[in-house]
PDB file of C-alpha atoms and ligand atoms in Angstrom:
ATOM      1  CA  MET A 263     -14.772   3.498  -7.927  1.00 78.00           C
ATOM      2  CA  LYS A 264     -13.758   7.157  -8.208  1.00 81.00           C
ATOM      3  CA  ILE A 265     -10.688   8.670  -6.594  1.00 81.00           C
ATOM      4  CA  ASN A 266     -12.838  10.507  -4.047  1.00 89.00           C
ATOM      5  CA  ASP A 267     -14.294   7.173  -2.919  1.00 91.00           C
ATOM      6  CA  VAL A 268     -10.879   6.090  -1.691  1.00 96.00           C
ATOM      7  CA  LYS A 269     -10.665   6.733   2.048  1.00 98.00           C
ATOM      8  CA  ASN A 270      -9.012   3.629   3.452  1.00 98.00           C
ATOM      9  CA  VAL A 271      -5.693   2.188   2.331  1.00 98.00           C
ATOM     10  CA  CYS A 272      -4.026  -1.059   3.327  1.00 99.00           C
ATOM     11  CA  VAL A 273      -0.305  -1.532   2.637  1.00 99.00           C
ATOM     12  CA  VAL A 274       0.916  -5.124   2.750  1.00 99.00           C
ATOM     13  CA  GLY A 275       4.623  -5.446   3.531  1.00 98.00           C
ATOM     14  CA  ALA A 276       6.336  -2.868   5.739  1.00 98.00           C
ATOM     15  CA  GLY A 277       9.880  -3.261   4.420  1.00 98.00           C
ATOM     16  CA  ASN A 278      11.954  -0.720   2.485  1.00 98.00           C
ATOM     17  CA  MET A 279       9.031   0.414   0.366  1.00 98.00           C
ATOM     18  CA  GLY A 280       5.938  -0.516   2.358  1.00 98.00           C
ATOM     19  CA  HIS A 281       6.562   1.521   5.504  1.00 98.00           C
ATOM     20  CA  GLN A 282       7.174   4.711   3.529  1.00 98.00           C
ATOM     21  CA  ILE A 283       4.259   4.111   1.160  1.00 98.00           C
ATOM     22  CA  ALA A 284       1.992   3.673   4.187  1.00 98.00           C
ATOM     23  CA  LEU A 285       3.231   6.863   5.820  1.00 98.00           C
ATOM     24  CA  GLN A 286       2.922   8.783   2.547  1.00 98.00           C
ATOM     25  CA  CYS A 287      -0.717   7.630   2.317  1.00 98.00           C
ATOM     26  CA  ALA A 288      -1.414   8.771   5.904  1.00 98.00           C
ATOM     27  CA  LEU A 289       0.292  12.113   5.222  1.00 98.00           C
ATOM     28  CA  SER A 290      -2.007  12.459   2.212  1.00 97.00           C
ATOM     29  CA  GLY A 291      -5.062  12.097   4.458  1.00 97.00           C
ATOM     30  CA  PHE A 292      -5.948   8.419   3.951  1.00 98.00           C
ATOM     31  CA  LYS A 293      -6.724   6.131   6.856  1.00 98.00           C
ATOM     32  CA  THR A 294      -3.936   3.622   6.418  1.00 98.00           C
ATOM     33  CA  VAL A 295      -3.221   0.211   7.875  1.00 99.00           C
ATOM     34  CA  SER A 296       0.287  -1.213   7.521  1.00 98.00           C
ATOM     35  CA  THR A 297       0.785  -4.963   7.836  1.00 98.00           C
ATOM     36  CA  ASP A 298       3.719  -7.377   7.650  1.00 98.00           C
ATOM     37  CA  VAL A 299       4.296 -11.003   8.595  1.00 98.00           C
ATOM     38  CA  VAL A 300       7.466 -10.191  10.544  1.00 98.00           C
ATOM     39  CA  PRO A 301       6.640  -8.525  13.884  1.00 98.00           C
ATOM     40  CA  ALA A 302      10.094  -6.895  14.119  1.00 98.00           C
ATOM     41  CA  VAL A 303       9.572  -5.243  10.713  1.00 98.00           C
ATOM     42  CA  LEU A 304       6.233  -3.861  11.808  1.00 98.00           C
ATOM     43  CA  GLU A 305       7.737  -2.585  15.068  1.00 98.00           C
ATOM     44  CA  LYS A 306      10.546  -0.911  13.120  1.00 98.00           C
ATOM     45  CA  ALA A 307       8.005   0.691  10.782  1.00 98.00           C
ATOM     46  CA  GLN A 308       6.037   2.065  13.721  1.00 98.00           C
ATOM     47  CA  LYS A 309       9.208   3.413  15.365  1.00 98.00           C
ATOM     48  CA  PHE A 310      10.161   5.050  12.082  1.00 98.00           C
ATOM     49  CA  VAL A 311       6.814   6.843  11.904  1.00 98.00           C
ATOM     50  CA  GLU A 312       7.080   7.941  15.524  1.00 98.00           C
ATOM     51  CA  GLY A 313      10.561   9.381  14.882  1.00 98.00           C
ATOM     52  CA  TYR A 314       9.954  10.812  11.416  1.00 98.00           C
ATOM     53  CA  LEU A 315       6.907  12.945  12.189  1.00 98.00           C
ATOM     54  CA  PRO A 316       8.315  14.867  15.211  1.00 98.00           C
ATOM     55  CA  GLY A 317      11.581  15.229  13.266  1.00 98.00           C
ATOM     56  CA  ARG A 318       9.771  16.955  10.413  1.00 98.00           C
ATOM     57  CA  VAL A 319       8.020  19.236  12.910  1.00 98.00           C
ATOM     58  CA  GLN A 320      11.363  20.095  14.557  1.00 98.00           C
ATOM     59  CA  LYS A 321      12.858  20.953  11.166  1.00 98.00           C
ATOM     60  CA  GLY A 322       9.910  23.205  10.395  1.00 98.00           C
ATOM     61  CA  LYS A 323       8.865  21.026   7.452  1.00 97.00           C
ATOM     62  CA  MET A 324       5.490  20.107   8.913  1.00 97.00           C
ATOM     63  CA  THR A 325       3.073  21.578  11.423  1.00 98.00           C
ATOM     64  CA  GLU A 326       2.468  19.767  14.681  1.00 98.00           C
ATOM     65  CA  GLU A 327      -1.170  19.459  13.678  1.00 98.00           C
ATOM     66  CA  ALA A 328      -0.286  17.745  10.378  1.00 98.00           C
ATOM     67  CA  ALA A 329       2.063  15.348  12.183  1.00 98.00           C
ATOM     68  CA  LYS A 330      -0.607  14.498  14.755  1.00 98.00           C
ATOM     69  CA  LYS A 331      -3.169  13.954  12.022  1.00 98.00           C
ATOM     70  CA  ALA A 332      -0.875  11.628  10.062  1.00 98.00           C
ATOM     71  CA  ARG A 333      -0.053   9.657  13.222  1.00 98.00           C
ATOM     72  CA  SER A 334      -3.745   9.266  13.971  1.00 98.00           C
ATOM     73  CA  LEU A 335      -4.410   7.991  10.449  1.00 98.00           C
ATOM     74  CA  ILE A 336      -1.812   5.205  10.396  1.00 98.00           C
ATOM     75  CA  SER A 337      -2.021   1.945  12.302  1.00 98.00           C
ATOM     76  CA  PHE A 338      -0.093  -1.312  12.326  1.00 98.00           C
ATOM     77  CA  THR A 339      -1.214  -4.915  12.599  1.00 98.00           C
ATOM     78  CA  GLY A 340       0.275  -8.318  11.885  1.00 98.00           C
ATOM     79  CA  ASP A 341      -3.170  -9.585  10.859  1.00 98.00           C
ATOM     80  CA  ILE A 342      -3.640  -9.147   7.107  1.00 98.00           C
ATOM     81  CA  LYS A 343      -7.333 -10.021   7.374  1.00 98.00           C
ATOM     82  CA  GLU A 344      -7.880  -7.185   9.837  1.00 98.00           C
ATOM     83  CA  ALA A 345      -5.667  -4.835   7.807  1.00 98.00           C
ATOM     84  CA  ALA A 346      -7.584  -5.392   4.558  1.00 98.00           C
ATOM     85  CA  LYS A 347     -11.154  -5.559   5.857  1.00 98.00           C
ATOM     86  CA  ASP A 348     -12.101  -1.898   5.258  1.00 98.00           C
ATOM     87  CA  ALA A 349      -9.681  -1.097   2.439  1.00 98.00           C
ATOM     88  CA  ASP A 350     -10.778   0.787  -0.664  1.00 98.00           C
ATOM     89  CA  ILE A 351      -7.342   0.118  -2.117  1.00 98.00           C
ATOM     90  CA  VAL A 352      -4.636  -2.322  -1.101  1.00 98.00           C
ATOM     91  CA  ILE A 353      -1.024  -1.682  -2.077  1.00 98.00           C
ATOM     92  CA  GLU A 354       1.034  -4.855  -1.960  1.00 98.00           C
ATOM     93  CA  ALA A 355       4.755  -4.356  -1.262  1.00 98.00           C
ATOM     94  CA  VAL A 356       5.978  -7.811  -0.267  1.00 98.00           C
ATOM     95  CA  LEU A 357       9.133  -9.540  -1.487  1.00 98.00           C
ATOM     96  CA  GLU A 358       9.623  -9.690  -5.258  1.00 98.00           C
ATOM     97  CA  ARG A 359       8.496 -13.324  -5.647  1.00 98.00           C
ATOM     98  CA  ILE A 360       5.646 -14.274  -7.958  1.00 98.00           C
ATOM     99  CA  ASP A 361       4.480 -17.246  -5.855  1.00 98.00           C
ATOM    100  CA  LEU A 362       4.303 -15.058  -2.747  1.00 98.00           C
ATOM    101  CA  LYS A 363       2.521 -12.219  -4.530  1.00 98.00           C
ATOM    102  CA  ARG A 364      -0.071 -14.597  -6.009  1.00 98.00           C
ATOM    103  CA  LYS A 365      -0.732 -16.072  -2.569  1.00 98.00           C
ATOM    104  CA  VAL A 366      -1.037 -12.606  -1.002  1.00 98.00           C
ATOM    105  CA  PHE A 367      -3.447 -11.485  -3.742  1.00 98.00           C
ATOM    106  CA  ALA A 368      -5.549 -14.646  -3.345  1.00 98.00           C
ATOM    107  CA  ASP A 369      -5.766 -13.892   0.392  1.00 98.00           C
ATOM    108  CA  LEU A 370      -6.534 -10.220  -0.205  1.00 98.00           C
ATOM    109  CA  ASP A 371      -9.307 -11.227  -2.590  1.00 98.00           C
ATOM    110  CA  LYS A 372     -10.943 -13.009   0.345  1.00 98.00           C
ATOM    111  CA  TYR A 373     -10.300 -10.325   2.962  1.00 98.00           C
ATOM    112  CA  ALA A 374     -10.705  -6.984   1.172  1.00 98.00           C
ATOM    113  CA  PRO A 375     -14.168  -5.574   0.349  1.00 98.00           C
ATOM    114  CA  PRO A 376     -15.418  -6.704  -3.093  1.00 97.00           C
ATOM    115  CA  ALA A 377     -15.081  -3.192  -4.561  1.00 96.00           C
ATOM    116  CA  ALA A 378     -11.485  -2.714  -3.390  1.00 97.00           C
ATOM    117  CA  ILE A 379      -8.707  -2.201  -5.914  1.00 97.00           C
ATOM    118  CA  LEU A 380      -5.709  -4.468  -5.359  1.00 98.00           C
ATOM    119  CA  ALA A 381      -2.427  -3.023  -6.618  1.00 98.00           C
ATOM    120  CA  THR A 382       1.119  -4.317  -6.654  1.00 98.00           C
ATOM    121  CA  ASN A 383       4.136  -2.096  -6.095  1.00 98.00           C
ATOM    122  CA  SER A 384       6.298  -4.591  -7.964  1.00 98.00           C
ATOM    123  CA  SER A 385       9.072  -3.147 -10.120  1.00 97.00           C
ATOM    124  CA  PHE A 386       9.247  -6.122 -12.472  1.00 97.00           C
ATOM    125  CA  ILE A 387       6.164  -8.320 -12.120  1.00 98.00           C
ATOM    126  CA  VAL A 388       3.264  -7.149 -14.270  1.00 97.00           C
ATOM    127  CA  SER A 389      -0.191  -7.394 -12.759  1.00 97.00           C
ATOM    128  CA  SER A 390      -1.349  -9.792 -15.511  1.00 97.00           C
ATOM    129  CA  ARG A 391       0.793 -12.457 -13.796  1.00 98.00           C
ATOM    130  CA  ILE A 392      -1.140 -11.924 -10.564  1.00 98.00           C
ATOM    131  CA  ALA A 393      -4.672 -10.900 -11.587  1.00 98.00           C
ATOM    132  CA  ASP A 394      -5.937 -14.453 -12.159  1.00 97.00           C
ATOM    133  CA  ALA A 395      -5.061 -15.392  -8.584  1.00 98.00           C
ATOM    134  CA  THR A 396      -8.149 -13.342  -7.696  1.00 98.00           C
ATOM    135  CA  LYS A 397     -11.808 -13.298  -8.696  1.00 98.00           C
ATOM    136  CA  ARG A 398     -11.562  -9.586  -9.477  1.00 97.00           C
ATOM    137  CA  PRO A 399      -8.964  -9.278 -12.262  1.00 97.00           C
ATOM    138  CA  SER A 400     -10.636  -6.067 -13.480  1.00 96.00           C
ATOM    139  CA  GLN A 401      -9.596  -4.390 -10.207  1.00 96.00           C
ATOM    140  CA  ILE A 402      -5.912  -5.351 -10.347  1.00 97.00           C
ATOM    141  CA  CYS A 403      -3.091  -3.059 -11.494  1.00 97.00           C
ATOM    142  CA  ASN A 404       0.482  -2.023 -10.806  1.00 97.00           C
ATOM    143  CA  LEU A 405       0.993   1.030  -8.584  1.00 97.00           C
ATOM    144  CA  HIS A 406       4.713   1.619  -8.604  1.00 98.00           C
ATOM    145  CA  PHE A 407       6.205   3.956  -6.046  1.00 98.00           C
ATOM    146  CA  PHE A 408       9.846   5.010  -6.247  1.00 98.00           C
ATOM    147  CA  ASN A 409      12.402   4.707  -3.487  1.00 98.00           C
ATOM    148  CA  PRO A 410      12.324   6.496  -1.081  1.00 98.00           C
ATOM    149  CA  ALA A 411       8.547   6.840  -1.310  1.00 98.00           C
ATOM    150  CA  LEU A 412       8.451   9.759   1.131  1.00 98.00           C
ATOM    151  CA  VAL A 413      10.737  11.784  -1.122  1.00 97.00           C
ATOM    152  CA  MET A 414       9.906  10.697  -4.658  1.00 97.00           C
ATOM    153  CA  LYS A 415       6.778  12.379  -5.998  1.00 92.00           C
ATOM    154  CA  LEU A 416       6.285  10.018  -8.946  1.00 95.00           C
ATOM    155  CA  VAL A 417       3.950   7.004  -8.860  1.00 97.00           C
ATOM    156  CA  GLU A 418       3.402   4.893 -11.975  1.00 97.00           C
ATOM    157  CA  VAL A 419      -0.103   3.503 -12.468  1.00 95.00           C
ATOM    158  CA  VAL A 420       0.039   0.613 -14.911  1.00 95.00           C
ATOM    159  CA  GLN A 421      -3.071  -1.081 -16.232  1.00 93.00           C
ATOM    160  CA  GLY A 422      -3.139  -4.624 -17.602  1.00 94.00           C
ATOM    161  CA  PRO A 423      -5.340  -6.107 -20.341  1.00 94.00           C
ATOM    162  CA  HIS A 424      -7.572  -7.422 -17.520  1.00 95.00           C
ATOM    163  CA  THR A 425      -7.991  -3.985 -15.875  1.00 93.00           C
ATOM    164  CA  CYS A 426     -11.551  -2.735 -16.333  1.00 88.00           C
ATOM    165  CA  PRO A 427     -11.665   0.335 -18.634  1.00 74.00           C
ATOM    166  CA  THR A 428     -14.183   2.132 -16.413  1.00 63.00           C
ATOM    167  CA  LYS A 429     -11.943   1.543 -13.431  1.00 49.00           C
ATOM    168  CA  ARG A 430      -9.001   2.753 -15.518  1.00 46.00           C
ATOM    169  CA  ARG A 431     -10.876   5.987 -16.330  1.00 47.00           C
ATOM    170  CA  SER A 432     -11.972   6.693 -12.793  1.00 48.00           C
ATOM    171  CA  ALA A 433      -8.903   5.478 -10.852  1.00 43.00           C
TER     172      ALA A 433
HETATM  173  N1  NAD B 771      13.380  -1.382  -2.894  1.00 97.76           N
HETATM  174  C1  NAD B 771      13.123  -0.604  -3.948  1.00 97.76           C
HETATM  175  O1  NAD B 771      13.925   0.288  -4.334  1.00 97.76           O
HETATM  176  C2  NAD B 771      11.833  -0.744  -4.686  1.00 97.76           C
HETATM  177  C3  NAD B 771      11.376   0.326  -5.479  1.00 97.76           C
HETATM  178  C4  NAD B 771      10.134   0.210  -6.119  1.00 97.76           C
HETATM  179  C5  NAD B 771       9.399  -0.963  -6.004  1.00 97.76           C
HETATM  180  N2  NAD B 771       9.894  -1.991  -5.244  1.00 97.76           N
HETATM  181  C6  NAD B 771       9.058  -3.199  -5.115  1.00 97.76           C
HETATM  182  O2  NAD B 771       8.445  -3.170  -3.829  1.00 97.76           O
HETATM  183  C7  NAD B 771       8.257  -4.509  -3.364  1.00 97.76           C
HETATM  184  C8  NAD B 771       8.861  -4.621  -1.982  1.00 97.76           C
HETATM  185  O3  NAD B 771      10.234  -4.320  -2.059  1.00 97.76           O
HETATM  186  P1  NAD B 771      11.045  -3.898  -0.749  1.00 97.76           P
HETATM  187  O4  NAD B 771      12.360  -3.403  -1.225  1.00 97.76           O
HETATM  188  O5  NAD B 771      10.216  -3.042   0.135  1.00 97.76           O
HETATM  189  O6  NAD B 771      11.236  -5.335  -0.056  1.00 97.76           O
HETATM  190  P2  NAD B 771      11.577  -5.666   1.469  1.00 97.76           P
HETATM  191  O7  NAD B 771      12.218  -7.007   1.459  1.00 97.76           O
HETATM  192  O8  NAD B 771      12.299  -4.526   2.114  1.00 97.76           O
HETATM  193  O9  NAD B 771      10.130  -5.752   2.165  1.00 97.76           O
HETATM  194  C9  NAD B 771       9.236  -6.774   1.866  1.00 97.76           C
HETATM  195  C10 NAD B 771       8.442  -7.060   3.114  1.00 97.76           C
HETATM  196  O10 NAD B 771       7.394  -7.967   2.807  1.00 97.76           O
HETATM  197  C11 NAD B 771       7.156  -8.702   3.987  1.00 97.76           C
HETATM  198  N3  NAD B 771       6.344  -9.879   3.677  1.00 97.76           N
HETATM  199  C12 NAD B 771       6.718 -11.056   3.132  1.00 97.76           C
HETATM  200  N4  NAD B 771       5.661 -11.880   3.005  1.00 97.76           N
HETATM  201  C13 NAD B 771       4.578 -11.198   3.461  1.00 97.76           C
HETATM  202  C14 NAD B 771       3.191 -11.509   3.595  1.00 97.76           C
HETATM  203  N5  NAD B 771       2.703 -12.687   3.221  1.00 97.76           N
HETATM  204  N6  NAD B 771       2.371 -10.562   4.131  1.00 97.76           N
HETATM  205  C15 NAD B 771       2.854  -9.381   4.527  1.00 97.76           C
HETATM  206  N7  NAD B 771       4.166  -9.016   4.427  1.00 97.76           N
HETATM  207  C16 NAD B 771       5.016  -9.926   3.902  1.00 97.76           C
HETATM  208  C17 NAD B 771       8.545  -9.017   4.515  1.00 97.76           C
HETATM  209  O11 NAD B 771       8.510  -9.392   5.870  1.00 97.76           O
HETATM  210  C18 NAD B 771       9.260  -7.691   4.265  1.00 97.76           C
HETATM  211  O12 NAD B 771       9.227  -6.858   5.391  1.00 97.76           O
HETATM  212  C19 NAD B 771       8.873  -5.435  -4.413  1.00 97.76           C
HETATM  213  O13 NAD B 771       7.863  -5.945  -5.229  1.00 97.76           O
HETATM  214  C20 NAD B 771       9.789  -4.512  -5.216  1.00 97.76           C
HETATM  215  O14 NAD B 771       9.911  -4.888  -6.572  1.00 97.76           O
HETATM  216  C21 NAD B 771      11.061  -1.914  -4.588  1.00 97.76           C
END
């Protein structure tokens, strides 16, 4: 997959990191679905988006058109299967627990299209501890955003020994 093939993003976990990663993706022009298992978290994430975008327009930091476009590109669902079904890349940002991440990746392996890249935003867990929970280890990597993701411009892309070299070159 080449970078220009990436149109649809799924962000799993809408907590501290996930909700801002999702909005950053939508602001960057990607159709983005944000999902979380806690309905109140998802509601909070949606409210944040609906407050943040008009706020940026009011401050003159963003055009109304750009805000409208970003809002139209981001959606929220509690159903991970639905969230992942069209994803070209999934960014996992759930709690920092290896058992949970492995379970989420095993589920994503079933729900996301076969070509999709599955990335973890983990700060400490390397993707080699997660990759074998899926049948697509060559498409697994770390994609580490910094907090707050809407402000910090740096994203670390970390390959593992399992990450396919061609995918590494074209990611
Ligand atoms: N907080 C930071 O400064 C920071 C910075 C960079 C990376 N990270 C990494 O980002 C990840 C998330 O951290 P955070 O601070 O956003 O955590 P958080 O606790 O704020 O959010 C995690 C979210 O995951 C959700 N969740 C749990 N199980 C889920 C499941 N099965 N499906 C969907 N959602 C689920 C929780 O409901 C919660 O809303 C961690 O791996 C962490 O290492 C955190």
